Short mmCIF file of C-alpha atoms in Angstrom, two decimals:
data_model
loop_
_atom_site.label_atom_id
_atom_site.label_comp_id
_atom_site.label_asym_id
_atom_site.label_seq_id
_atom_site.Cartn_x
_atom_site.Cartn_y
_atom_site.Cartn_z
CA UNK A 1 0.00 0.00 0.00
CA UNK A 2 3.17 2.30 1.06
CA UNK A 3 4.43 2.20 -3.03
CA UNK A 4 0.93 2.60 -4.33
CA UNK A 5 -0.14 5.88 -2.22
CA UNK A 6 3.91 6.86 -2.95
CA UNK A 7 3.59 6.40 -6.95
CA UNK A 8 -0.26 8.08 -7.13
CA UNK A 9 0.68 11.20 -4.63
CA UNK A 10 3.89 10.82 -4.21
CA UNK A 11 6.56 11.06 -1.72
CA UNK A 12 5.03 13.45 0.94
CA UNK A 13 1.84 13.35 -0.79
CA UNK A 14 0.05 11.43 1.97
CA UNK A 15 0.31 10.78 5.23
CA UNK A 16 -1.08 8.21 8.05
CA UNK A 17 -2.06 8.31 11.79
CA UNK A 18 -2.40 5.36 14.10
CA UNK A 19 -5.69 6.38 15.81
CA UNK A 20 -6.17 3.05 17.85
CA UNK A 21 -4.07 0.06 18.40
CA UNK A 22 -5.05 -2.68 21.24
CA UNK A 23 -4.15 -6.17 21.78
CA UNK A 24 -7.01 -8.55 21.35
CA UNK A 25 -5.42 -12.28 21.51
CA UNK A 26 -2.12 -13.04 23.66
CA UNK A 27 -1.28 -16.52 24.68
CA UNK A 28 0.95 -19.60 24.22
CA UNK A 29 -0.49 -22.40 22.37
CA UNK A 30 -0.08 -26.26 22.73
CA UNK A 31 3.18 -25.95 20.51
CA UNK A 32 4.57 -23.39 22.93
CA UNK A 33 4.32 -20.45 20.50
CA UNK A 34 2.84 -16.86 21.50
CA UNK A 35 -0.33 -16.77 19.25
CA UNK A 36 -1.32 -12.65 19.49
CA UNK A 37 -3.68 -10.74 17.67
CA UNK A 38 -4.15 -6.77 17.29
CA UNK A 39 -6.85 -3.92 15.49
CA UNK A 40 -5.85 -1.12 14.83
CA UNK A 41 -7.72 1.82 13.20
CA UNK A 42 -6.14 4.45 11.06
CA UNK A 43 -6.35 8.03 9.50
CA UNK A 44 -5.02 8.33 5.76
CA UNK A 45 -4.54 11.81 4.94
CA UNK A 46 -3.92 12.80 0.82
CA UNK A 47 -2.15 16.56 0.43
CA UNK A 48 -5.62 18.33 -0.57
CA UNK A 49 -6.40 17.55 3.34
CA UNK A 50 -9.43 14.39 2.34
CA UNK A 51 -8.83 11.73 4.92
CA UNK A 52 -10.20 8.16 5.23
CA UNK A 53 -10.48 5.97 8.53
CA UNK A 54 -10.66 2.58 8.76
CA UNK A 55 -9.43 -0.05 11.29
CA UNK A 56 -7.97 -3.69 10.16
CA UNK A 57 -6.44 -6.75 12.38
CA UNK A 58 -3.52 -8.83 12.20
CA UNK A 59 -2.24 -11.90 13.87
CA UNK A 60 1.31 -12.91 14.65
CA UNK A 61 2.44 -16.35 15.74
CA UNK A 62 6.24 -17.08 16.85
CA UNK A 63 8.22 -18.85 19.60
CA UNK A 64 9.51 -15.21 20.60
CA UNK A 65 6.34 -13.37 22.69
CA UNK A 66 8.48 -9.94 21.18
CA UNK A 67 7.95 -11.64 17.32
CA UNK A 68 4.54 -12.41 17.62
CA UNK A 69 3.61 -8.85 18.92
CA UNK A 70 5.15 -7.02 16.08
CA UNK A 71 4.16 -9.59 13.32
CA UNK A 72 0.57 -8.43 14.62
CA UNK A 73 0.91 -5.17 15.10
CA UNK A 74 2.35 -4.55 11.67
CA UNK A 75 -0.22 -6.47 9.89
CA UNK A 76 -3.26 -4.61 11.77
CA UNK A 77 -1.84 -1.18 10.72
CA UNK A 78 -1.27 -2.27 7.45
CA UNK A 79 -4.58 -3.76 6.87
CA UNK A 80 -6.14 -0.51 8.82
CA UNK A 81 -4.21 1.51 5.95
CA UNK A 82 -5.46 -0.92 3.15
CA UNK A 83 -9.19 -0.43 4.15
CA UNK A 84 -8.60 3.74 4.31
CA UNK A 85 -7.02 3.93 1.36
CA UNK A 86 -10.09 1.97 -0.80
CA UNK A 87 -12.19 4.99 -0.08
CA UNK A 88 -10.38 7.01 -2.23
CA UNK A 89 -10.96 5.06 -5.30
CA UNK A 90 -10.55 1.53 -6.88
CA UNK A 91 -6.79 1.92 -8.16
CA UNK A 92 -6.10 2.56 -4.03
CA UNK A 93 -8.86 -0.03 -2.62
CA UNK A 94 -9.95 -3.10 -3.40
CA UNK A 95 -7.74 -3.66 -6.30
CA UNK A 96 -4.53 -3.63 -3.64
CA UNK A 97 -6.32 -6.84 -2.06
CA UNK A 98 -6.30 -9.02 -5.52
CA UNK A 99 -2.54 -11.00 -5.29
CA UNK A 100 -0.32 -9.65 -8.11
CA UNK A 101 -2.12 -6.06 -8.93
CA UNK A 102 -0.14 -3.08 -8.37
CA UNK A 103 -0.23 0.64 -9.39
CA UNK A 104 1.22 -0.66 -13.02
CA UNK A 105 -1.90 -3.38 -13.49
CA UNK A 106 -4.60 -2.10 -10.80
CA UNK A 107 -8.06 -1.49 -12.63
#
């Protein structure tokens, strides 16, 4: 999502906020690995000043408690930022959730 907002508006075109993050899931599963989950909700700001919100979730599973956290946390905010940037249009939304589109072959 980071290229694709860089290549339509480019480089300090756009900007994000983490609005909300919170834990959800944290615990150790039969295998002994931290199983954690996260949401996160997020502000997308273009340069004209429009904005999109939308929150996302992400899960991270790893023998290090540490991994697992950030695996989580990175894939909520990036999922958050996903799901605000589709509001501003079908080259920025749903097109960046079909495997292999980009800005070169998105719709």
């Amino acid at each position: 999502v980071i290229r694709t907002m860089n290549a339509i508006f480019g480089h300090g075109g756009w900007s994000t906020k983490l609005l909300m993050e919170r834990v959800v899931l944290s615990e150790k599963d039969e295998r002994g690995r931290w199983n954690v989950g996260y949401l996160a909700s997020v502000r997308v700001t273009i340069s004209n000043g429009n904005s999109h919100e939308d929150c996302g979730s992400g899960e991270g599973i790893n023998e290090s408690k540490l991994k697992a956290h950030e695996t989580a946390m990175k894939s909520a905010v990036t999922d958050a930022m996903k799901r605000a940037a589709r509001h501003f249009g079908e080259r920025l939304g749903n097109a960046l959730y079909v495997k292999g589109n980009g800005i070169r072959n998105a719709p």
